[in-house]
Amino acid sequence: MTLHEPLGVAVAQFAPTPDVDANLATIRSFSIRAAERGASIVVFPEYSSYFVNPMDDSFARHAQSLDGPFVRSLEALASELGVHIVAGLVESTDDARRFANTAVAVGPEEQTVAVYRKQHLYDAFGQKESDWVKPGALDEPQTFEVGGLTFGLQTCYDLRFPEVTRRIVDAGADVVLVPAEWVRGPLKEHHWRTLLTARAIENTVYVAGADHPPSIGAGNSMVIDPSGVPLATLGTQSDVAVAFVSRAVLTETRAVNPSLQLRRYGIVAKPG
């Protein structure tokens, strides 16, 4: 693939609502803003299609398929703007009560290019996501290419499991995109920033995390380089931040810190 560097990656921070059309309107507005600022990829939060707090059975009722109107709208928008868009989808399953927490990536050819279903559900800090969500299968990571760089997906709570990111990097990812609804709480902003940074440093990759803003989310959406340096960040506001990623930076970082080559352990899925 032809190199087009540096490549703009945007994190778009907003608070999804139960109104799918309103969510799509925000996604459109922020995608246009990101494209105008030079972004080729725009990452939106987890649950971008539908969200209420606390979680309840309305999620399953509002779940859509991968060829439903929400994803079709994302595909049309990506085609119109000539960008890739990543967003969280409440996806329907064969279980009427539970849905899949899905991240979908669509491209400017008006097609879905990668899908990731959240593998580690948020049964922590007093929450029980598994009451409503089916965990994703441990399938081989789906990646996609833009401008000569390879992108992979994971979701929110997966950040606390470093093997998830390592497995995506083993599949060839140079940039890991993380839609999230990182719930606020004591030290949670610190956890979010630290884990995003750690995943970048230990894998010598770029990491881009897009969160909900307060009052429910922690905000602090950001793009981090392979040495752990924040390139673009947002605080608590709903907005778009753009950073530029480069193959040259990846190569230079990995020459200085060849940790991926020096490691002595692989990743094996846990049975059951």
CSV table of C-alpha atoms in Angstrom, one decimal:
chain,number,residue,atom,x,y,z
A,1,MET,CA,0.0,0.0,0.0
A,2,THR,CA,1.2,3.5,-0.8
A,3,LEU,CA,2.6,5.4,2.2
A,4,HIS,CA,0.9,8.6,3.1
A,5,GLU,CA,2.8,9.9,6.1
A,6,PRO,CA,2.3,11.4,8.5
A,7,LEU,CA,-1.2,9.9,9.0
A,8,GLY,CA,-3.8,11.8,11.1
A,9,VAL,CA,-5.6,9.8,13.8
A,10,ALA,CA,-8.4,11.5,15.7
A,11,VAL,CA,-10.0,10.6,19.0
A,12,ALA,CA,-13.5,11.9,19.3
A,13,GLN,CA,-14.9,12.3,22.8
A,14,PHE,CA,-18.6,12.5,23.3
A,15,ALA,CA,-21.4,11.2,25.5
A,16,PRO,CA,-23.7,8.8,23.5
A,17,THR,CA,-27.4,8.9,24.4
A,18,PRO,CA,-30.4,6.6,23.9
A,19,ASP,CA,-31.2,8.6,20.7
A,20,VAL,CA,-29.4,6.7,17.9
A,21,ASP,CA,-30.1,9.5,15.4
A,22,ALA,CA,-28.6,12.1,17.7
A,23,ASN,CA,-25.6,10.0,18.2
A,24,LEU,CA,-25.1,9.7,14.4
A,25,ALA,CA,-25.5,13.5,14.1
A,26,THR,CA,-22.7,14.0,16.6
A,27,ILE,CA,-20.5,11.4,14.9
A,28,ARG,CA,-21.1,13.2,11.6
A,29,SER,CA,-20.2,16.6,13.1
A,30,PHE,CA,-17.1,15.3,14.8
A,31,SER,CA,-15.9,13.3,11.8
A,32,ILE,CA,-16.2,16.4,9.6
A,33,ARG,CA,-14.2,18.4,12.2
A,34,ALA,CA,-11.5,15.6,12.4
A,35,ALA,CA,-11.2,15.4,8.6
A,36,GLU,CA,-10.8,19.2,8.3
A,37,ARG,CA,-8.0,18.9,10.8
A,38,GLY,CA,-6.2,16.3,8.7
A,39,ALA,CA,-7.4,13.0,10.2
A,40,SER,CA,-7.6,9.9,8.0
A,41,ILE,CA,-9.0,7.8,10.9
A,42,VAL,CA,-11.6,8.9,13.5
A,43,VAL,CA,-12.1,6.8,16.7
A,44,PHE,CA,-15.3,7.2,18.7
A,45,PRO,CA,-16.2,5.7,22.1
A,46,GLU,CA,-17.6,2.4,23.2
A,47,TYR,CA,-21.4,2.3,23.0
A,48,SER,CA,-21.5,5.0,20.3
A,49,SER,CA,-24.8,3.7,18.9
A,50,TYR,CA,-26.8,3.6,22.1
A,51,PHE,CA,-26.1,4.2,25.8
A,52,VAL,CA,-28.0,4.7,29.1
A,53,ASN,CA,-26.7,4.5,32.6
A,54,PRO,CA,-27.2,2.2,34.5
A,55,MET,CA,-27.2,-0.6,31.9
A,56,ASP,CA,-30.5,-2.3,31.5
A,57,ASP,CA,-32.5,-4.5,29.1
A,58,SER,CA,-33.1,-1.6,26.7
A,59,PHE,CA,-29.7,-2.3,25.2
A,60,ALA,CA,-30.8,-5.6,23.8
A,61,ARG,CA,-34.0,-4.0,22.4
A,62,HIS,CA,-31.9,-1.3,20.7
A,63,ALA,CA,-29.2,-3.7,19.4
A,64,GLN,CA,-28.5,-3.7,15.6
A,65,SER,CA,-26.8,-6.1,13.3
A,66,LEU,CA,-23.6,-5.3,11.4
A,67,ASP,CA,-25.6,-4.5,8.3
A,68,GLY,CA,-28.1,-2.4,10.2
A,69,PRO,CA,-28.8,1.3,9.8
A,70,PHE,CA,-26.1,2.5,12.3
A,71,VAL,CA,-23.3,0.8,10.5
A,72,ARG,CA,-24.7,1.6,7.1
A,73,SER,CA,-24.7,5.3,8.2
A,74,LEU,CA,-21.1,5.1,9.3
A,75,GLU,CA,-20.1,3.5,6.0
A,76,ALA,CA,-21.9,6.2,4.0
A,77,LEU,CA,-20.2,8.9,6.1
A,78,ALA,CA,-16.8,7.4,5.7
A,79,SER,CA,-17.3,7.3,2.0
A,80,GLU,CA,-18.5,10.9,1.9
A,81,LEU,CA,-15.5,12.2,3.9
A,82,GLY,CA,-12.8,9.8,2.6
A,83,VAL,CA,-11.9,8.6,6.1
A,84,HIS,CA,-12.0,5.5,8.2
A,85,ILE,CA,-14.4,5.6,11.2
A,86,VAL,CA,-14.3,3.3,14.3
A,87,ALA,CA,-17.2,3.3,16.7
A,88,GLY,CA,-18.8,1.2,19.4
A,89,LEU,CA,-21.9,-0.7,18.3
A,90,VAL,CA,-24.6,-2.4,20.5
A,91,GLU,CA,-24.8,-5.5,18.3
A,92,SER,CA,-27.7,-7.9,18.3
A,93,THR,CA,-27.0,-11.6,19.0
A,94,ASP,CA,-28.9,-14.9,19.0
A,95,ASP,CA,-29.7,-14.2,22.7
A,96,ALA,CA,-32.7,-11.9,23.0
A,97,ARG,CA,-31.6,-10.7,26.4
A,98,ARG,CA,-27.9,-10.1,25.7
A,99,PHE,CA,-26.0,-8.2,23.1
A,100,ALA,CA,-22.4,-8.0,21.9
A,101,ASN,CA,-20.3,-5.0,22.8
A,102,THR,CA,-18.7,-4.5,19.4
A,103,ALA,CA,-16.2,-2.1,17.8
A,104,VAL,CA,-16.6,-1.7,14.1
A,105,ALA,CA,-14.2,-0.1,11.6
A,106,VAL,CA,-15.6,1.2,8.3
A,107,GLY,CA,-13.6,2.6,5.3
A,108,PRO,CA,-14.1,5.1,2.5
A,109,GLU,CA,-15.0,2.3,0.1
A,110,GLU,CA,-18.3,2.2,2.1
A,111,GLN,CA,-17.6,-1.2,3.7
A,112,THR,CA,-16.8,-2.7,7.1
A,113,VAL,CA,-13.0,-3.4,7.3
A,114,ALA,CA,-12.7,-4.9,10.8
A,115,VAL,CA,-14.9,-6.0,13.7
A,116,TYR,CA,-14.0,-6.6,17.4
A,117,ARG,CA,-16.3,-7.9,20.1
A,118,LYS,CA,-15.2,-7.1,23.6
A,119,GLN,CA,-13.6,-10.1,25.2
A,120,HIS,CA,-13.2,-9.0,28.9
A,121,LEU,CA,-16.5,-7.8,30.3
A,122,TYR,CA,-16.6,-5.1,33.0
A,123,ASP,CA,-17.5,-7.1,36.1
A,124,ALA,CA,-15.5,-4.9,38.4
A,125,PHE,CA,-15.8,-1.8,40.5
A,126,GLY,CA,-19.4,-2.6,41.4
A,127,GLN,CA,-20.5,-3.2,37.8
A,128,LYS,CA,-21.7,-6.4,36.1
A,129,GLU,CA,-21.5,-6.0,32.3
A,130,SER,CA,-21.9,-9.7,31.8
A,131,ASP,CA,-25.5,-9.5,33.0
A,132,TRP,CA,-26.3,-7.9,29.7
A,133,VAL,CA,-23.4,-8.6,27.3
A,134,LYS,CA,-22.1,-11.7,25.6
A,135,PRO,CA,-18.3,-11.9,25.6
A,136,GLY,CA,-16.5,-11.9,22.3
A,137,ALA,CA,-14.9,-15.1,21.1
A,138,LEU,CA,-11.1,-15.4,21.2
A,139,ASP,CA,-10.9,-15.1,17.4
A,140,GLU,CA,-7.8,-14.1,15.5
A,141,PRO,CA,-7.6,-10.3,15.6
A,142,GLN,CA,-9.0,-8.4,12.6
A,143,THR,CA,-6.7,-5.7,11.3
A,144,PHE,CA,-6.9,-3.1,8.5
A,145,GLU,CA,-4.4,-0.9,6.7
A,146,VAL,CA,-4.4,2.8,6.1
A,147,GLY,CA,-1.5,4.6,4.5
A,148,GLY,CA,0.9,1.7,4.9
A,149,LEU,CA,0.2,1.3,8.6
A,150,THR,CA,-1.8,-1.6,10.2
A,151,PHE,CA,-4.5,-0.9,12.7
A,152,GLY,CA,-6.1,-3.2,15.3
A,153,LEU,CA,-9.1,-2.9,17.8
A,154,GLN,CA,-9.8,-3.6,21.4
A,155,THR,CA,-12.3,-2.2,23.9
A,156,CYS,CA,-12.2,-0.4,27.3
A,157,TYR,CA,-11.7,-3.0,30.1
A,158,ASP,CA,-9.6,-5.1,27.8
A,159,LEU,CA,-6.8,-2.6,28.6
A,160,ARG,CA,-6.4,-4.2,32.0
A,161,PHE,CA,-5.3,-7.5,30.2
A,162,PRO,CA,-1.9,-6.8,28.5
A,163,GLU,CA,-2.1,-10.0,26.5
A,164,VAL,CA,-5.0,-8.6,24.5
A,165,THR,CA,-2.9,-5.8,23.1
A,166,ARG,CA,0.1,-8.1,22.6
A,167,ARG,CA,-2.0,-10.5,20.6
A,168,ILE,CA,-3.2,-7.7,18.3
A,169,VAL,CA,0.4,-6.5,17.9
A,170,ASP,CA,1.5,-10.1,17.1
A,171,ALA,CA,-1.2,-9.9,14.3
A,172,GLY,CA,0.8,-7.0,12.8
A,173,ALA,CA,-0.8,-3.9,14.3
A,174,ASP,CA,1.2,-0.7,14.4
A,175,VAL,CA,-1.6,1.3,15.9
A,176,VAL,CA,-4.2,0.0,18.5
A,177,LEU,CA,-7.5,1.8,18.6
A,178,VAL,CA,-9.5,1.6,21.9
A,179,PRO,CA,-13.1,2.7,22.0
A,180,ALA,CA,-14.0,3.0,25.7
A,181,GLU,CA,-16.6,4.0,28.3
A,182,TRP,CA,-14.1,4.2,31.1
A,183,VAL,CA,-16.3,4.9,34.1
A,184,ARG,CA,-15.2,7.7,36.5
A,185,GLY,CA,-14.2,6.9,40.1
A,186,PRO,CA,-11.4,7.0,42.6
A,187,LEU,CA,-8.1,6.8,40.7
A,188,LYS,CA,-9.9,5.7,37.5
A,189,GLU,CA,-8.5,8.6,35.4
A,190,HIS,CA,-5.1,7.6,36.6
A,191,HIS,CA,-5.7,3.9,35.6
A,192,TRP,CA,-6.9,4.9,32.2
A,193,ARG,CA,-3.9,7.1,31.4
A,194,THR,CA,-1.4,4.6,32.9
A,195,LEU,CA,-2.8,1.6,31.0
A,196,LEU,CA,-3.0,3.3,27.7
A,197,THR,CA,0.6,4.4,28.1
A,198,ALA,CA,1.8,1.0,29.3
A,199,ARG,CA,0.2,-0.7,26.3
A,200,ALA,CA,2.0,1.7,24.0
A,201,ILE,CA,5.4,1.4,25.7
A,202,GLU,CA,5.5,-2.4,26.1
A,203,ASN,CA,4.4,-3.1,22.6
A,204,THR,CA,6.2,-0.1,20.9
A,205,VAL,CA,3.0,0.9,19.1
A,206,TYR,CA,0.8,3.9,18.9
A,207,VAL,CA,-2.4,3.7,21.1
A,208,ALA,CA,-5.5,5.8,20.6
A,209,GLY,CA,-8.2,5.7,23.2
A,210,ALA,CA,-11.6,7.5,22.8
A,211,ASP,CA,-13.7,7.8,26.0
A,212,HIS,CA,-17.0,9.2,27.2
A,213,PRO,CA,-16.6,12.6,28.9
A,214,PRO,CA,-17.7,13.2,32.5
A,215,SER,CA,-20.0,12.9,34.3
A,216,ILE,CA,-20.1,9.2,33.6
A,217,GLY,CA,-16.9,8.7,31.7
A,218,ALA,CA,-13.4,9.7,32.7
A,219,GLY,CA,-12.7,11.7,29.6
A,220,ASN,CA,-8.9,12.1,28.9
A,221,SER,CA,-9.1,10.6,25.4
A,222,MET,CA,-5.7,10.6,23.8
A,223,VAL,CA,-3.2,9.4,21.2
A,224,ILE,CA,0.1,8.0,22.6
A,225,ASP,CA,3.3,7.3,20.7
A,226,PRO,CA,5.4,4.1,20.9
A,227,SER,CA,7.6,5.6,23.6
A,228,GLY,CA,4.6,6.5,25.8
A,229,VAL,CA,4.5,10.2,24.9
A,230,PRO,CA,1.0,11.7,24.6
A,231,LEU,CA,0.7,13.4,21.2
A,232,ALA,CA,-2.9,14.7,21.5
A,233,THR,CA,-5.2,14.7,24.5
A,234,LEU,CA,-8.6,15.9,25.6
A,235,GLY,CA,-9.7,16.7,29.1
A,236,THR,CA,-13.3,16.6,30.1
A,237,GLN,CA,-14.9,18.4,27.0
A,238,SER,CA,-16.6,16.8,24.1
A,239,ASP,CA,-14.3,17.4,21.2
A,240,VAL,CA,-11.9,16.0,18.7
A,241,ALA,CA,-8.1,15.7,19.1
A,242,VAL,CA,-5.8,14.8,16.2
A,243,ALA,CA,-2.3,13.4,16.2
A,244,PHE,CA,-0.1,12.2,13.4
A,245,VAL,CA,1.5,8.8,13.3
A,246,SER,CA,4.5,7.6,11.3
A,247,ARG,CA,6.2,4.4,10.2
A,248,ALA,CA,9.5,6.2,10.7
A,249,VAL,CA,8.8,6.8,14.4
A,250,LEU,CA,7.9,3.1,14.9
A,251,THR,CA,11.1,2.0,13.2
A,252,GLU,CA,13.2,4.4,15.2
A,253,THR,CA,11.6,3.4,18.5
A,254,ARG,CA,11.9,-0.3,17.8
A,255,ALA,CA,15.6,0.1,16.9
A,256,VAL,CA,16.3,1.7,20.2
A,257,ASN,CA,14.0,-0.6,22.2
A,258,PRO,CA,13.7,-4.0,20.4
A,259,SER,CA,11.5,-5.5,23.2
A,260,LEU,CA,9.2,-7.3,20.8
A,261,GLN,CA,12.2,-9.2,19.4
A,262,LEU,CA,13.7,-9.9,22.8
A,263,ARG,CA,10.7,-11.3,24.6
A,264,ARG,CA,10.7,-15.0,25.5
A,265,TYR,CA,7.0,-15.7,26.1
A,266,GLY,CA,4.0,-16.0,23.7
A,267,ILE,CA,0.3,-15.6,24.2
A,268,VAL,CA,-1.9,-18.7,24.7
A,269,ALA,CA,-5.6,-18.5,25.2
A,270,LYS,CA,-6.9,-19.8,28.6
A,271,PRO,CA,-9.2,-22.8,28.3
A,272,GLY,CA,-12.9,-22.3,29.1
